[in-house]
Coordinates of C-alpha atoms in Angstrom, one line a residue:
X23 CA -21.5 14.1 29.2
X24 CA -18.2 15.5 28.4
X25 CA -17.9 16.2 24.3
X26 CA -14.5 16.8 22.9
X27 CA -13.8 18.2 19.4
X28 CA -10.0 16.4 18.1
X29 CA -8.7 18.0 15.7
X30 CA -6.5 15.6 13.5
X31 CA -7.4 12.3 11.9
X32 CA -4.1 10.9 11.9
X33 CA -2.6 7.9 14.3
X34 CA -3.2 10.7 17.8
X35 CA -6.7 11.4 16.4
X36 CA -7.9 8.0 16.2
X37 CA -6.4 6.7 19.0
X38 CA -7.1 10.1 21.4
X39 CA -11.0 9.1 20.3
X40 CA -10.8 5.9 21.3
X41 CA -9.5 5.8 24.5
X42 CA -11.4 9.1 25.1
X43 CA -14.6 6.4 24.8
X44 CA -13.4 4.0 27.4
X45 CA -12.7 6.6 29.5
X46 CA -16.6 7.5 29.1
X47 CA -16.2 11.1 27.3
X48 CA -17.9 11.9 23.9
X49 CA -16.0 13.0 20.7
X50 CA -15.7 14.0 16.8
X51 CA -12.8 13.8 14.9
X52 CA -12.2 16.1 12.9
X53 CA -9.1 15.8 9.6
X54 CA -8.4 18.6 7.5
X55 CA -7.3 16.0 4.1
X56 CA -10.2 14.3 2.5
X57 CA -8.3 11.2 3.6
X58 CA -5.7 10.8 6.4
X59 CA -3.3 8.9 4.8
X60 CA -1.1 11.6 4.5
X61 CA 2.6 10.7 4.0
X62 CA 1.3 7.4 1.5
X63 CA 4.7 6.3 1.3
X64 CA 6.2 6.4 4.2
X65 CA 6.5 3.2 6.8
X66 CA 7.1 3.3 10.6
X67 CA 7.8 0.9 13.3
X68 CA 5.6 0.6 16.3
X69 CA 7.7 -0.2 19.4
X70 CA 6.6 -2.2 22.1
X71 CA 5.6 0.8 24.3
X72 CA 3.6 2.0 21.3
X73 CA 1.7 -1.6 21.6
X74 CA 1.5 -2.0 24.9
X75 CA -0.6 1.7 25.0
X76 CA -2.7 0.2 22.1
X77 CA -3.2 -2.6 24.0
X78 CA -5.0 -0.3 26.7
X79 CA -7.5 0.7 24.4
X80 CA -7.8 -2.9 22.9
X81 CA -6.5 -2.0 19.8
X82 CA -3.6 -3.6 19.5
X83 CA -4.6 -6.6 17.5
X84 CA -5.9 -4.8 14.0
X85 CA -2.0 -3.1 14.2
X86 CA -0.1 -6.6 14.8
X87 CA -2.4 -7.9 11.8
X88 CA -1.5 -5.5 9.4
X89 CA 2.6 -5.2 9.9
X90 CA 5.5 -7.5 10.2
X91 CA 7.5 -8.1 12.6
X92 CA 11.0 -6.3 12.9
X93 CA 13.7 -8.3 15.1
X94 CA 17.2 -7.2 14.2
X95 CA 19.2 -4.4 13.3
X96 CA 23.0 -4.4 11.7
X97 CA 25.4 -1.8 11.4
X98 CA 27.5 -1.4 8.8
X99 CA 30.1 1.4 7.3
X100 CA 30.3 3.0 3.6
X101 CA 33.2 0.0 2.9
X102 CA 30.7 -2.9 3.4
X103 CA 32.4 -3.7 6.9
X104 CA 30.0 -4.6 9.9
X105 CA 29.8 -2.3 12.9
X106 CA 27.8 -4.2 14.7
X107 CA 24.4 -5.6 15.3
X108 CA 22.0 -6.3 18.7
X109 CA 18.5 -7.1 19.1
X110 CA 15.6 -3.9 17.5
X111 CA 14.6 -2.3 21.3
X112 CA 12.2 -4.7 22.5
X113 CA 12.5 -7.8 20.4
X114 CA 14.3 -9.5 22.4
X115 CA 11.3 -10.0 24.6
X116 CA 8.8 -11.5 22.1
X117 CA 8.5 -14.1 19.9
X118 CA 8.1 -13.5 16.4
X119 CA 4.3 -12.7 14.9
X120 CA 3.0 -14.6 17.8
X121 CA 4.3 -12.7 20.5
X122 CA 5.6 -15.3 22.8
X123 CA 6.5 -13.1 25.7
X124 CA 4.1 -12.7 28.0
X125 CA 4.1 -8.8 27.4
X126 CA 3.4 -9.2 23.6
X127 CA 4.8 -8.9 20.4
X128 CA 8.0 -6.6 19.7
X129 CA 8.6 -4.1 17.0
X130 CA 5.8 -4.1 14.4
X131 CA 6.8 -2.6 10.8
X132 CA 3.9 -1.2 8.6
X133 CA 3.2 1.3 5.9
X134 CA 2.0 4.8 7.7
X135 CA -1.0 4.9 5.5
X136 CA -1.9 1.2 6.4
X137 CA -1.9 2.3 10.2
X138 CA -3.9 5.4 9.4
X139 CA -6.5 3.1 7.5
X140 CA -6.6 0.7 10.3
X141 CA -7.4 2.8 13.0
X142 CA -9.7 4.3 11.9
X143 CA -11.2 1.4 11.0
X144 CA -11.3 0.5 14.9
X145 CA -12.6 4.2 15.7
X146 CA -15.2 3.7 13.1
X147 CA -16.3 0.3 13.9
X148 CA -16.8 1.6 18.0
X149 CA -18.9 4.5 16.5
X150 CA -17.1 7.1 16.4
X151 CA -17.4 10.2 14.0
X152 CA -14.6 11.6 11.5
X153 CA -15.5 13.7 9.2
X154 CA -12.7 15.1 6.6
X155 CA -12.1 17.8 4.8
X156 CA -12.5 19.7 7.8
X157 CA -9.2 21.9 8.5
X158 CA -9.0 24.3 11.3
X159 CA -9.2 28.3 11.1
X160 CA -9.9 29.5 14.8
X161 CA -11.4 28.2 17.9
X162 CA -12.8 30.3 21.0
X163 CA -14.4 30.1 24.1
X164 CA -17.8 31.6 24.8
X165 CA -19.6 32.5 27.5
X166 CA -20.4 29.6 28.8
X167 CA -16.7 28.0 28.8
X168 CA -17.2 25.7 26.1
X169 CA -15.5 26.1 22.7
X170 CA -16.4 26.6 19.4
X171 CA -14.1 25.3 16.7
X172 CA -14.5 27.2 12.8
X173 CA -13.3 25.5 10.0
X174 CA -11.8 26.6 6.5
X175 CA -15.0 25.1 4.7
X176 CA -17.2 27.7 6.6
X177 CA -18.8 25.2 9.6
X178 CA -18.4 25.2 13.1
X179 CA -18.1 22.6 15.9
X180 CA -19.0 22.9 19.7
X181 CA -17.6 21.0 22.5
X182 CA -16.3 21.3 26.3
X183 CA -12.5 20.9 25.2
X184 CA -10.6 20.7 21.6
X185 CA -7.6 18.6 21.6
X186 CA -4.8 19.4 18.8
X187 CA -3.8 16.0 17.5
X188 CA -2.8 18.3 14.0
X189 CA 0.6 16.9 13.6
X190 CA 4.0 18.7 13.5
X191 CA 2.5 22.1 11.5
X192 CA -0.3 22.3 14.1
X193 CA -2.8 25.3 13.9
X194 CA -3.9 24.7 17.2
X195 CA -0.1 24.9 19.0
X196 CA -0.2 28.8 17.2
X197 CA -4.0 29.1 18.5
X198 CA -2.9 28.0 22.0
X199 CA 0.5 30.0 22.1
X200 CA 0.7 32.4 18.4
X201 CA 4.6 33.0 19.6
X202 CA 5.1 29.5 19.5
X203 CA 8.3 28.6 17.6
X204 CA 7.7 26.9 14.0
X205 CA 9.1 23.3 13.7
X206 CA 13.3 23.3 13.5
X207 CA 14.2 21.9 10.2
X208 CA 17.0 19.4 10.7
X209 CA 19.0 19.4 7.3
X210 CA 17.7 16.1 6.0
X211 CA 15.3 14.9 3.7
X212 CA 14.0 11.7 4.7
X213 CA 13.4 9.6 1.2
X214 CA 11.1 5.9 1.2
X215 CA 10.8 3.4 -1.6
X216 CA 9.7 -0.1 -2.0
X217 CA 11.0 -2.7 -4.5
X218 CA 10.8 -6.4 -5.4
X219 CA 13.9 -6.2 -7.7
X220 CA 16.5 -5.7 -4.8
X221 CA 19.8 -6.9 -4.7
X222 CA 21.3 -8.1 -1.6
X223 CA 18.5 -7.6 0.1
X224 CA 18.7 -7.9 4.2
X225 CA 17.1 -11.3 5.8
X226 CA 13.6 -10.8 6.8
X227 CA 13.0 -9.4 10.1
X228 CA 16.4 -7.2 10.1
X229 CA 16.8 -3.3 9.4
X230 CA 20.3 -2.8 7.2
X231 CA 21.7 0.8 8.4
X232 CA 24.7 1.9 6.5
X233 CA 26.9 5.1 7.4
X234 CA 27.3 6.3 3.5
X235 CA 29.9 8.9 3.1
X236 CA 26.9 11.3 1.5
X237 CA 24.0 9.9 3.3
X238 CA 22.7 7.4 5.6
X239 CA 20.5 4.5 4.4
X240 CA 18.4 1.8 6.1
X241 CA 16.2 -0.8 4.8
X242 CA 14.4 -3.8 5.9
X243 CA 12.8 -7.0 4.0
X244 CA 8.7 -8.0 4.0
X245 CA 7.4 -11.4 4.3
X246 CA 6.5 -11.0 0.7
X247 CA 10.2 -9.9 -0.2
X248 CA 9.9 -6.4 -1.3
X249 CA 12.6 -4.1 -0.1
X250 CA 11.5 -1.0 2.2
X251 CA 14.3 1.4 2.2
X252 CA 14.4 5.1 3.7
X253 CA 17.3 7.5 3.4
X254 CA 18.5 10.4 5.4
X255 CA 19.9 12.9 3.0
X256 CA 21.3 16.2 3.5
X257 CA 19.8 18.9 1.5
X258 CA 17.7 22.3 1.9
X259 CA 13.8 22.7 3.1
X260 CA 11.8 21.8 0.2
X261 CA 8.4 23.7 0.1
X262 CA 5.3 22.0 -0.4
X263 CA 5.1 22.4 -4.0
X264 CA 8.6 21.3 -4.6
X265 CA 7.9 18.1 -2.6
X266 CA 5.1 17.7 -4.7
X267 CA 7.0 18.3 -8.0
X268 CA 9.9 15.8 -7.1
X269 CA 9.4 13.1 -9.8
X270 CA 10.5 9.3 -8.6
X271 CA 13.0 9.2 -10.8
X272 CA 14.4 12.7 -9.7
X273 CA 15.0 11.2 -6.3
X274 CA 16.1 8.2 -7.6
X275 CA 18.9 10.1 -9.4
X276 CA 19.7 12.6 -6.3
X277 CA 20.1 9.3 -3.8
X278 CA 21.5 7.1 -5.9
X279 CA 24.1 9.3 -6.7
X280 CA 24.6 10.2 -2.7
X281 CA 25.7 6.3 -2.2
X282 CA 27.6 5.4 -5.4
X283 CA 31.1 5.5 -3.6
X284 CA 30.0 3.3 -1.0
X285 CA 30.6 -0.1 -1.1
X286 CA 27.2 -1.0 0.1
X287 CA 23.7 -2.0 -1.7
X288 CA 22.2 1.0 -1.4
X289 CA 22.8 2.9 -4.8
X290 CA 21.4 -0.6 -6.5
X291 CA 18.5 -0.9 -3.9
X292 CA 17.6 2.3 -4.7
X293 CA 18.4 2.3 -8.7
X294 CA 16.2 -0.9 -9.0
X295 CA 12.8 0.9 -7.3
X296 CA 10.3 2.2 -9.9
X297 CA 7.6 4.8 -9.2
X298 CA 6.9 3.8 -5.4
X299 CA 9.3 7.2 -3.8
X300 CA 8.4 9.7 -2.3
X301 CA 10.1 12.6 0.3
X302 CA 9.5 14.6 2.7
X303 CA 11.6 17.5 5.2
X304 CA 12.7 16.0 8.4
X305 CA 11.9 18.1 11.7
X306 CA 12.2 18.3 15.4
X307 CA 10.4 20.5 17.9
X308 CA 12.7 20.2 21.3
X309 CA 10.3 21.8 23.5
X310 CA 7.1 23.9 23.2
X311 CA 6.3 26.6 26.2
X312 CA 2.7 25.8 26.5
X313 CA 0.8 22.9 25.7
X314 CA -2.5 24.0 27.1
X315 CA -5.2 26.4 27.6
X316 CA -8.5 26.5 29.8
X317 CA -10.1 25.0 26.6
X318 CA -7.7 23.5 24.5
X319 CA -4.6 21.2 24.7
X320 CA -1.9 19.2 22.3
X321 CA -0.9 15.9 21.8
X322 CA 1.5 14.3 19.7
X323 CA 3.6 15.9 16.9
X324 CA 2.1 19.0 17.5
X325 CA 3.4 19.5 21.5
X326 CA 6.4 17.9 20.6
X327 CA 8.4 16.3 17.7
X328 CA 11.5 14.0 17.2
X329 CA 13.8 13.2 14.4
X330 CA 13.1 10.2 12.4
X331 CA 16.1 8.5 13.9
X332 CA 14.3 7.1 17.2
X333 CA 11.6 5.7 15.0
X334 CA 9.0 6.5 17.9
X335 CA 6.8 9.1 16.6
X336 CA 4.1 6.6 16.2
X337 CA 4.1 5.3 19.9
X338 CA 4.4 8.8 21.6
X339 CA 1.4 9.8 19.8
X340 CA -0.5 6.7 20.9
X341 CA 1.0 6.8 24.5
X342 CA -0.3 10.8 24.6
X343 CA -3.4 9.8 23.5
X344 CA -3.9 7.2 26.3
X345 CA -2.4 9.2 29.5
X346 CA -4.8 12.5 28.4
X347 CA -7.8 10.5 28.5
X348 CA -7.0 9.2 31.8
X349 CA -6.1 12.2 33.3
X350 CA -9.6 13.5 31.5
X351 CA -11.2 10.4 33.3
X352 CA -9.6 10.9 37.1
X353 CA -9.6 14.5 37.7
X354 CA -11.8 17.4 37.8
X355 CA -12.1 20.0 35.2
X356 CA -10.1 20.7 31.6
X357 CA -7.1 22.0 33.4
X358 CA -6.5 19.8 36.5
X359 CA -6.2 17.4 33.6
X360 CA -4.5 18.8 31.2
X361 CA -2.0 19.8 34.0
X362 CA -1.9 16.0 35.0
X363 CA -1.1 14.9 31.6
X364 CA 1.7 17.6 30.8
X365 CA 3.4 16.6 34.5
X366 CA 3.4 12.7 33.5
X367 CA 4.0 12.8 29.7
X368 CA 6.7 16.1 29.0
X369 CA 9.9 14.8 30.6
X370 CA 9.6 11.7 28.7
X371 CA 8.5 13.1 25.5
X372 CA 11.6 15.7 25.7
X373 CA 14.1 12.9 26.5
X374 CA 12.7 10.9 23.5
X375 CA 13.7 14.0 20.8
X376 CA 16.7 14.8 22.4
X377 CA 18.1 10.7 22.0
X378 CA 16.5 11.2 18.8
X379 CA 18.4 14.6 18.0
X380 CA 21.4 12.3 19.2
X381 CA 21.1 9.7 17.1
X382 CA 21.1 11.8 14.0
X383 CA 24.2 13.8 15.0
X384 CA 25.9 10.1 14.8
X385 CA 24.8 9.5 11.1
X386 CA 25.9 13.1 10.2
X387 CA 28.5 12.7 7.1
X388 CA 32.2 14.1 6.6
X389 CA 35.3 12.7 7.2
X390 CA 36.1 13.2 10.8
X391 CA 32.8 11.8 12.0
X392 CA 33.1 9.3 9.6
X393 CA 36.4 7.8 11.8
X394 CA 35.2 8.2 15.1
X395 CA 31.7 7.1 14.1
X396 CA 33.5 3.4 12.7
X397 CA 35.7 3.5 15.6
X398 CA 33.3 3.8 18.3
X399 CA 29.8 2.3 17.1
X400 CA 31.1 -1.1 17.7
X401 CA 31.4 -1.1 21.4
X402 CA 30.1 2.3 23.6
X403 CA 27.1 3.3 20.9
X404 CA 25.9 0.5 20.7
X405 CA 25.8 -0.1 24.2
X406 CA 24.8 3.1 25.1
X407 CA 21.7 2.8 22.6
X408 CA 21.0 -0.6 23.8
X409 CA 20.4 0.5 27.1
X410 CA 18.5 3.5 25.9
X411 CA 16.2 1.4 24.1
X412 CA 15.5 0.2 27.5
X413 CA 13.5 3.5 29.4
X414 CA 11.8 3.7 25.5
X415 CA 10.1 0.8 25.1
X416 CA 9.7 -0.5 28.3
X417 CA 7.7 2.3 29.3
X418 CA 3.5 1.1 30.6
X419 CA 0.4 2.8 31.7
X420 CA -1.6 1.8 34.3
X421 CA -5.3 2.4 33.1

């Protein structure tokens, strides 16, 4: 039987080895933290499509359980007035937690970590093996065509293929192609806090945007009515160990000060959050030459990366994850496959961080955008979005 080494315990790695088993081929999982809730504080939204490819796998039901649903989003501009609002991409065809259309429930908002903890519950719970604290050094093929993975604690792994699911800094993309371009850094920051001691908090069930004249900010109400917030904030590429370093109330300062000319909630929201904030660097990666070798292949964040602004970083990993095992499944050899899956998945993947690229040049600050952004968000953006949200979410595989 077919045995697979995936390198990456995040949301590609667990979901890669899972539909990998239904598609009747053998893997490990191997993630380089000792955990792989990496990014604790973050929170995501799985979209419909993202769902609907979990749903495949029969693995949906463990991500519904553990999110909330998101139905609405609202526009509005640094003076408090409304640009607009429309339906979140998809909810318009369910019901609430239940789901009512026939296709399933829309928009699901959860915390990354939760997500990470939850499928991997799944993975475990089928039998599947991840074993941490296993990050990757170098991989070749031997003589017999199989590959041989070695890892930074000294140990070695063996398998017919080894699929990068290593996120966004992914050894493997340098291992496949070493002039491989690093990640673009977009000029943002992207901040997340929770907090129960919110002012003017949005309903439940709708994401808050507001165009600050600094910074953009969005945040959204739980069921048990703590605000989640995220902002967007222009700044320089913060290294590892200044992320680290970054106090909560260090951020709290830097944002808070970002929005305190805006007449909006968000310097409050973000004043009235305690110790739960953390940061990260925002990136893209627009397009990477080669996704594949004889032996080895990419997935997710590591073939290709989108701006936060799309919010469907989650569901392209999951739908990757789904379309390689099938191509693994229906044709014959490593690179009929791996050919199959780059001809069905990179036009789509490349739209999706381009619209994504988009919609962060719309929140950009200064005074010019600032007009034409207030002027035309209420009719052609939000149309045009809209009907983007269309070709994202309702895209389906056909196991």
């Amino acid at each position: 039987m077919t045995h697979a080494l995936i390198i990456g315990g995040g949301i590609a790695g667990a979901v890669t080895a899972m539909a990998l088993q239904k598609a009747g081929i053998e893997s490990e999982v191997f993630e380089a933290y000792a955990s792989g809730a990496d990014d604790v504080g973050a929170f995501l939204v799985v979209f419909e499509n993202g769902l609907a490819a979990l749903r495949v796998i029969d693995a949906d039901r463990p991500v519904i359980e553990s999110s909330f649903p998101a139905g609405r989003v609202e526009f509005l501009s640094y003076t408090g007035k409304r640009l607009g609002e429309r339906p979140l991409a998809g909810a318009e065809r369910a019901d609430g937690d239940a789901g009512g259309a026939p296709d399933g429930p829309g928009p699901r908002t959860m915390r990354r970590a939760t997500l990470y903890r939850v499928l991997h519950d799944e993975a475990t719970r089928r039998g599947i093996s991840v074993q941490h604290g296993k990050r990757l050094v170098a991989a070749e093929t031997v003589e017999n065509g199989r590959i041989v993975a070695t890892f930074s604690d000294g140990t070695r792994a063996e398998g017919d293929l080894l699929i990068g699911a290593d996120g966004i800094h992914s050894v493997t993309r340098k291992l496949i192609d070493p002039a491989a371009a690093r990640p673009r850094y977009t000029g943002h920051n992207t901040v997340c806090g929770y907090t129960r001691d919110a002012k003017n908090a949005p309903d439940h069930g709708t994401y808050s945007m507001f165009f600050g004249k600094k910074a953009f900010f969005g945040c959204t109400r739980a069921p048990d009515g703590e605000t989640w917030w995220f902002a967007n904030a222009p700044g320089p590429e913060l290294s590892r160990e200044d992320l680290a370093g970054t106090t909560a109330d260090q951020w709290r300062h830097r944002l808070a000060g970002l929005f305190d000319e805006d007449n909006t909630p968000a310097a409050d929201i973000i004043r009235s959050t305690g110790e739960t904030i953390v940061g990260s660097n925002s990136y893209d990666i627009a397009s990477t030459p080669r996704w594949w070798t004889d032996t080895m292949v990419i997935i997710g964040d590591a073939a290709h990366a989108a701006a936060p602004n799309a919010a469907q970083g989650a569901s392209m990993a999951v739908e990757d994850a789904i379309v390689l095992a099938k191509s693994l499944r229906d044709q014959a050899g490593n690179r009929r496959a791996f050919k199959a899956y780059e001809e069905l998945r990179r036009e789509r993947v490349e739209k999706v961080v381009a619209a994504s690229a988009q919609m962060a040049r719309r929140t950009a600050v200064g005074p010019v955008r600032r007009v034409v952004r207030d002027t035309v968000l209420p009719h052609r953006a939000l149309r045009s979005e809209a009907g983007a949200a269309d070709w994202l979410t309702s895209y389906r595989i056909e196991w």
